[in-house]
PDB file of C-alpha atoms in Angstrom:
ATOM      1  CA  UNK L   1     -11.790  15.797 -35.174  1.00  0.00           C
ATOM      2  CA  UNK L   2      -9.065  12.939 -35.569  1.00  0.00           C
ATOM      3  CA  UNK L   3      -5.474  13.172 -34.115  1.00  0.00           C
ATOM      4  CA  UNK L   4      -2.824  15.108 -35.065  1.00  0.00           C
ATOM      5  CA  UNK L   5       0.809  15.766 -34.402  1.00  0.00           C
ATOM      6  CA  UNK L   6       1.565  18.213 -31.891  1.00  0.00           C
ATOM      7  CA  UNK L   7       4.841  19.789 -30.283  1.00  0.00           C
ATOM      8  CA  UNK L   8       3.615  18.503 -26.692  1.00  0.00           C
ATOM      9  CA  UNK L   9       2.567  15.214 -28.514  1.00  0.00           C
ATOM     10  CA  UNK L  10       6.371  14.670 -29.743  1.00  0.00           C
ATOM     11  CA  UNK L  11       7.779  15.620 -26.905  1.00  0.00           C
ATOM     12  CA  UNK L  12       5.551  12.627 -25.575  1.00  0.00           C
ATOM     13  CA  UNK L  13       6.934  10.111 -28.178  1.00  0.00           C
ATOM     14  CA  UNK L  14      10.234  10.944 -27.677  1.00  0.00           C
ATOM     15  CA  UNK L  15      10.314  10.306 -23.959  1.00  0.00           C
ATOM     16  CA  UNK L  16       9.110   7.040 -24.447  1.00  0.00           C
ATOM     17  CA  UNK L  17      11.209   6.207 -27.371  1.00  0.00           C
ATOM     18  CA  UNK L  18      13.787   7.072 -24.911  1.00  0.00           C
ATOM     19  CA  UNK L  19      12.740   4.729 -22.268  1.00  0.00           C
ATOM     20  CA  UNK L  20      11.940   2.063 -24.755  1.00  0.00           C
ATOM     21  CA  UNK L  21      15.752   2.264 -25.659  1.00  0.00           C
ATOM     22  CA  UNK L  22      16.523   1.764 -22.021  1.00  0.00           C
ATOM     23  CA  UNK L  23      14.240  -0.685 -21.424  1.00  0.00           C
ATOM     24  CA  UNK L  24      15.866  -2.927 -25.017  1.00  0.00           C
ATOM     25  CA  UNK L  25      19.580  -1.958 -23.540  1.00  0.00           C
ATOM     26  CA  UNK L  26      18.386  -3.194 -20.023  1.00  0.00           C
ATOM     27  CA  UNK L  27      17.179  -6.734 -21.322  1.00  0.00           C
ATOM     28  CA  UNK L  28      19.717  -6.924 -23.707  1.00  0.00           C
ATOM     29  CA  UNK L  29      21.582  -7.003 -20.269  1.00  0.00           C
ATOM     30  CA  UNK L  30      19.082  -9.231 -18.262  1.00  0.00           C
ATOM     31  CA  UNK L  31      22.043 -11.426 -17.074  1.00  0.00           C
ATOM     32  CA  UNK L  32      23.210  -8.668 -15.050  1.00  0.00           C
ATOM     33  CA  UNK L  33      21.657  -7.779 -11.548  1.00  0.00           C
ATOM     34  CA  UNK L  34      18.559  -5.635 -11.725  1.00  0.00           C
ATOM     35  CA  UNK L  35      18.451  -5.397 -15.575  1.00  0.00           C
ATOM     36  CA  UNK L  36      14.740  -7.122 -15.493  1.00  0.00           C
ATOM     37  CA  UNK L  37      13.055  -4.674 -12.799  1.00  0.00           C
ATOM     38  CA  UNK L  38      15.050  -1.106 -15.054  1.00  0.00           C
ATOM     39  CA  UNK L  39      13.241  -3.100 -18.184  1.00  0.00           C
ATOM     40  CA  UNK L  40       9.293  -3.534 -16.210  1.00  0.00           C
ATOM     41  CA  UNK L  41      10.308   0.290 -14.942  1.00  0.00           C
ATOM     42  CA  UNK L  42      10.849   1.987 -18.451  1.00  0.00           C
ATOM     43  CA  UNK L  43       8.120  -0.536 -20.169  1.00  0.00           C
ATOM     44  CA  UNK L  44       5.760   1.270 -17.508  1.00  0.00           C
ATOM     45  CA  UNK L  45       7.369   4.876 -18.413  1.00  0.00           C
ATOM     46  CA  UNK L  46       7.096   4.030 -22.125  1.00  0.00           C
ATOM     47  CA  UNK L  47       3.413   2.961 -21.917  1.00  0.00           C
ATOM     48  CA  UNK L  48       2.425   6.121 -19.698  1.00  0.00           C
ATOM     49  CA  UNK L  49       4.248   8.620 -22.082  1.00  0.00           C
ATOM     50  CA  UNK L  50       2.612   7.048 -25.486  1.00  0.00           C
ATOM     51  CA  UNK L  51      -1.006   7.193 -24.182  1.00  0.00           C
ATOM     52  CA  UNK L  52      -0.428  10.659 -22.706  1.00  0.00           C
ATOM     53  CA  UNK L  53       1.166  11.811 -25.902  1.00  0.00           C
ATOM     54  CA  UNK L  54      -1.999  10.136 -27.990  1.00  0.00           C
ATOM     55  CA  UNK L  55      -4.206  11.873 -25.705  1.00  0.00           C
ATOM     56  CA  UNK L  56      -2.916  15.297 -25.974  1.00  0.00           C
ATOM     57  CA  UNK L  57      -2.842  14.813 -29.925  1.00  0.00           C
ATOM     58  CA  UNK L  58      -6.916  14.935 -29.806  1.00  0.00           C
ATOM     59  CA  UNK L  59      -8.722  18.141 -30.354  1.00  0.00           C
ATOM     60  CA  UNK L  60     -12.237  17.174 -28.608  1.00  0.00           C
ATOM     61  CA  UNK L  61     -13.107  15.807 -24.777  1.00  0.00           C
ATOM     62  CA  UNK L  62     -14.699  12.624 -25.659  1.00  0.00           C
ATOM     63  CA  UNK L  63     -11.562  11.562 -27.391  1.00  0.00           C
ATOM     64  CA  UNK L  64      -9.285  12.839 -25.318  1.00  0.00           C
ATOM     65  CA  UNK L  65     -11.306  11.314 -22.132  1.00  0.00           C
ATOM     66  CA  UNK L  66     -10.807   7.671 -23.910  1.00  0.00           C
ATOM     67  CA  UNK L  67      -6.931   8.546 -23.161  1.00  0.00           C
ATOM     68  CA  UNK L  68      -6.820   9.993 -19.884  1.00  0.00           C
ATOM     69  CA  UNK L  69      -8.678   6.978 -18.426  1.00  0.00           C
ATOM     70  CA  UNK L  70      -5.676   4.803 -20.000  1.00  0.00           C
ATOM     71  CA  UNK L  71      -2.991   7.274 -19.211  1.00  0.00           C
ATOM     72  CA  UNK L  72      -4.198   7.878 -15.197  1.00  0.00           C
ATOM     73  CA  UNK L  73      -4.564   3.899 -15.180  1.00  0.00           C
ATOM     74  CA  UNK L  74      -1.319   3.254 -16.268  1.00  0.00           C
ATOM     75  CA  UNK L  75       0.101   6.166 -13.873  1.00  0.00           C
ATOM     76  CA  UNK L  76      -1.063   4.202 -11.102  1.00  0.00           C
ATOM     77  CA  UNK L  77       1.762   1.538 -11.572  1.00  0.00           C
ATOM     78  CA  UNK L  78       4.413   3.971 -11.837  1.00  0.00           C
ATOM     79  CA  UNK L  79       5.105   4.178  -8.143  1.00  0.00           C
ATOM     80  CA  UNK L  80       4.551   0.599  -7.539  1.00  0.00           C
ATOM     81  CA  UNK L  81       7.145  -0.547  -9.712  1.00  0.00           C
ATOM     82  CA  UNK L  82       9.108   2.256  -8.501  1.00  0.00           C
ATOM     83  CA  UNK L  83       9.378   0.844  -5.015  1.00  0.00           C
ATOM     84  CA  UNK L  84       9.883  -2.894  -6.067  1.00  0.00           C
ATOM     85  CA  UNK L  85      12.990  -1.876  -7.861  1.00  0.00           C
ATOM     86  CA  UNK L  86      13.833   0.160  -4.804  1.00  0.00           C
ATOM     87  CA  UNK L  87      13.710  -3.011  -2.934  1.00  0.00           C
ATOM     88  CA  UNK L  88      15.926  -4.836  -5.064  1.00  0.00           C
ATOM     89  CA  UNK L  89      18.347  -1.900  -6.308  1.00  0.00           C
ATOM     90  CA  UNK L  90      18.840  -1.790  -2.135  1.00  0.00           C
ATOM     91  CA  UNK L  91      19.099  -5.553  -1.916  1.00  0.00           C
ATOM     92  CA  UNK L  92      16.073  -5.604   0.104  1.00  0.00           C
ATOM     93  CA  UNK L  93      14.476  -7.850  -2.516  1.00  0.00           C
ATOM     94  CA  UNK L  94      14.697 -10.572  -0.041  1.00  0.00           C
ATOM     95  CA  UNK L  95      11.513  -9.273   1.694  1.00  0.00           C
ATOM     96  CA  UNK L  96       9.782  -9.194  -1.669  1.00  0.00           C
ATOM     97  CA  UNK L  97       8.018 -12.227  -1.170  1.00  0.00           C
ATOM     98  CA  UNK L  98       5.024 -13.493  -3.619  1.00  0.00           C
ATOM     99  CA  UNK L  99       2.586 -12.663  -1.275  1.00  0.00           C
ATOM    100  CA  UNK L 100       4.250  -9.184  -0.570  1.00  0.00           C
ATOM    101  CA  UNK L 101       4.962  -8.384  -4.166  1.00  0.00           C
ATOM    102  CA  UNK L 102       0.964  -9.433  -4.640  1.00  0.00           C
ATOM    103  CA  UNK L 103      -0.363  -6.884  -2.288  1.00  0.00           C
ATOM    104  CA  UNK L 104       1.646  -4.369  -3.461  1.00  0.00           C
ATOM    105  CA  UNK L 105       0.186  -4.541  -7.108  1.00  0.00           C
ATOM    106  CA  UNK L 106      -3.145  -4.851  -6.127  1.00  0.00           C
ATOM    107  CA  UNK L 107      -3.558  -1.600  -5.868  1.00  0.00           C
ATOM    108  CA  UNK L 108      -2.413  -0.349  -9.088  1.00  0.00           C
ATOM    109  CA  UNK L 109      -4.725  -2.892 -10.796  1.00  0.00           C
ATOM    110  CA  UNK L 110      -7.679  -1.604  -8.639  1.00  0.00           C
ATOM    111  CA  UNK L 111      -6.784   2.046  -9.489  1.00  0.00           C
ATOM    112  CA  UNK L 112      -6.943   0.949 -13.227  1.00  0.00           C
ATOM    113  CA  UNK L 113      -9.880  -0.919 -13.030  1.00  0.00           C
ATOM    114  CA  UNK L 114     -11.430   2.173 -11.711  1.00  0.00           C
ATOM    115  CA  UNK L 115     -10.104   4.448 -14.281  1.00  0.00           C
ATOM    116  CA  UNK L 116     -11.298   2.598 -17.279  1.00  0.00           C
ATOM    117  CA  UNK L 117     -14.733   2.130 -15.809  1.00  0.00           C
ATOM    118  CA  UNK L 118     -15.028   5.831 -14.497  1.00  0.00           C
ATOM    119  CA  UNK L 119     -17.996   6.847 -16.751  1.00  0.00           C
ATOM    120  CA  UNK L 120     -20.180   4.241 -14.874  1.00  0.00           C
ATOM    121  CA  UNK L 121     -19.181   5.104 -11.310  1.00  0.00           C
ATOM    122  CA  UNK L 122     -17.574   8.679 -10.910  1.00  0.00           C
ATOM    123  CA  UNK L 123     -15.009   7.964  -8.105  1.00  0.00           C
ATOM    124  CA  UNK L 124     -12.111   8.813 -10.104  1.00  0.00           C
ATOM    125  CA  UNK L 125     -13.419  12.236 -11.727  1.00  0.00           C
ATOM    126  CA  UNK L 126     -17.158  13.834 -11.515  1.00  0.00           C
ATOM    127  CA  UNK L 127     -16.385  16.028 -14.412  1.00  0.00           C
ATOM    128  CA  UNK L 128     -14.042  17.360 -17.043  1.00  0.00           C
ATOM    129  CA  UNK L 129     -13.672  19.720 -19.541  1.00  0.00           C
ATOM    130  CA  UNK L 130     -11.444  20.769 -22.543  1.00  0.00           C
ATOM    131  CA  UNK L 131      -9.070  23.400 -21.861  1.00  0.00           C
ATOM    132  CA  UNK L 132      -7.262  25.180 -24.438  1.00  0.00           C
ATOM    133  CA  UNK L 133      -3.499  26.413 -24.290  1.00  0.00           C
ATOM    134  CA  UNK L 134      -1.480  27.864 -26.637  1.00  0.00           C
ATOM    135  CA  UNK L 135       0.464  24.742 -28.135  1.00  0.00           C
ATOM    136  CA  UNK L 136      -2.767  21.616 -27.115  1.00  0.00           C
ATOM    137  CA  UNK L 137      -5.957  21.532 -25.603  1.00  0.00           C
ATOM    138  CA  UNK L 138      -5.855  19.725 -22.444  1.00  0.00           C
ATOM    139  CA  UNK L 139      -8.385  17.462 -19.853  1.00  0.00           C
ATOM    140  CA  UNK L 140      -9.108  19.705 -16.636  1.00  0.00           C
ATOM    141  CA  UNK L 141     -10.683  16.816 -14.252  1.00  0.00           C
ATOM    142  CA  UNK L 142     -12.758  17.484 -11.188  1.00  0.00           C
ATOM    143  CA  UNK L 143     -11.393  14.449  -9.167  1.00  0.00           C
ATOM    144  CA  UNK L 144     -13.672  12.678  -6.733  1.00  0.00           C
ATOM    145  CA  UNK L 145     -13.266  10.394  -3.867  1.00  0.00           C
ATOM    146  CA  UNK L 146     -10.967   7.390  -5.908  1.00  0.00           C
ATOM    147  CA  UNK L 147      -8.642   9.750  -6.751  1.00  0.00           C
ATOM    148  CA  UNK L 148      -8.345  11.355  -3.435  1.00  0.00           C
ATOM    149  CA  UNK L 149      -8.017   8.008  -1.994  1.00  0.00           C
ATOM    150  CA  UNK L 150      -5.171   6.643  -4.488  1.00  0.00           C
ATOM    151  CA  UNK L 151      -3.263   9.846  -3.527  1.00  0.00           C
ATOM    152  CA  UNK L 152      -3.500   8.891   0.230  1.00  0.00           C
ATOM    153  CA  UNK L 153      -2.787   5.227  -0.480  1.00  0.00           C
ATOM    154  CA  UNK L 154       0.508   6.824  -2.606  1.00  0.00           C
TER     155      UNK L 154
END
């Protein structure tokens, strides 16, 4: 079964055609304080909202699997980048150092790395299964210890 249009799957595309506006009115700005970290924040938002809106525009669970590993992988930068332009929106960006901005994105990378490699290992989700609504059929995932451990970290 290929992919197909949906009402959820819209709604997907237009959030991130949304952000992606923001994020080209933001660097059209990129002289102006914090224009680069609102364009890295709605480039994340944009990239999270396409994937999920692919992935809900599949009709089996191997397909739709392919999509939730990229969607829960990008998820995990979300908050990252969230707090970095915290820092610097409350011109605490002075602490952001290399090294601090470093540790705070290895995490995120980690989390993807697992996600994308989850069929070999498990530690993100043990199982999952295609559950139908009435407008899309959606991923139901049993998480396992990764996931529990990302949520902690969060």
């Amino acid at each position: 079964m290929g992919w197909s249009l949906s009402v959820v799957s819209i709604l997907g595309i237009v959030a991130a055609l949304i952000s992606g506006l923001l994020a080209l009115y933001s660097l059209r700005h990129r002289g102006k304080r914090m224009a680069l970290q609102f364009t890295i924040q709605e480039l994340t938002l944009v990239a999270w909202s396409i994937t999920y809106a692919i992935q809900l525009g599949y009709g089996t669970l191997a397909e739709q699997l392919l999509w939730q590993q990229l969607t829960l992988g990008i998820a995990g930068f979300i908050l990252t980048v969230f707090i970095l332009f915290t820092f610097a929106y409350t011109s605490h960006d002075a602490w952001l150092s290399r090294e601090r901005v470093g540790l705070f994105v290895i995490e995120p990378f980690a989390w993807f790395l697992l996600c994308i490699s989850n069929p070999l290992h498990g530690l993100i989700w043990t199982d999952a299964e295609l559950v139908g609504t009435f407008l899309v059929s959606v991923t139901a995932l049993e998480f396992g210890i990764g996931y529990t451990l990302h949520i902690v970290y969060a």
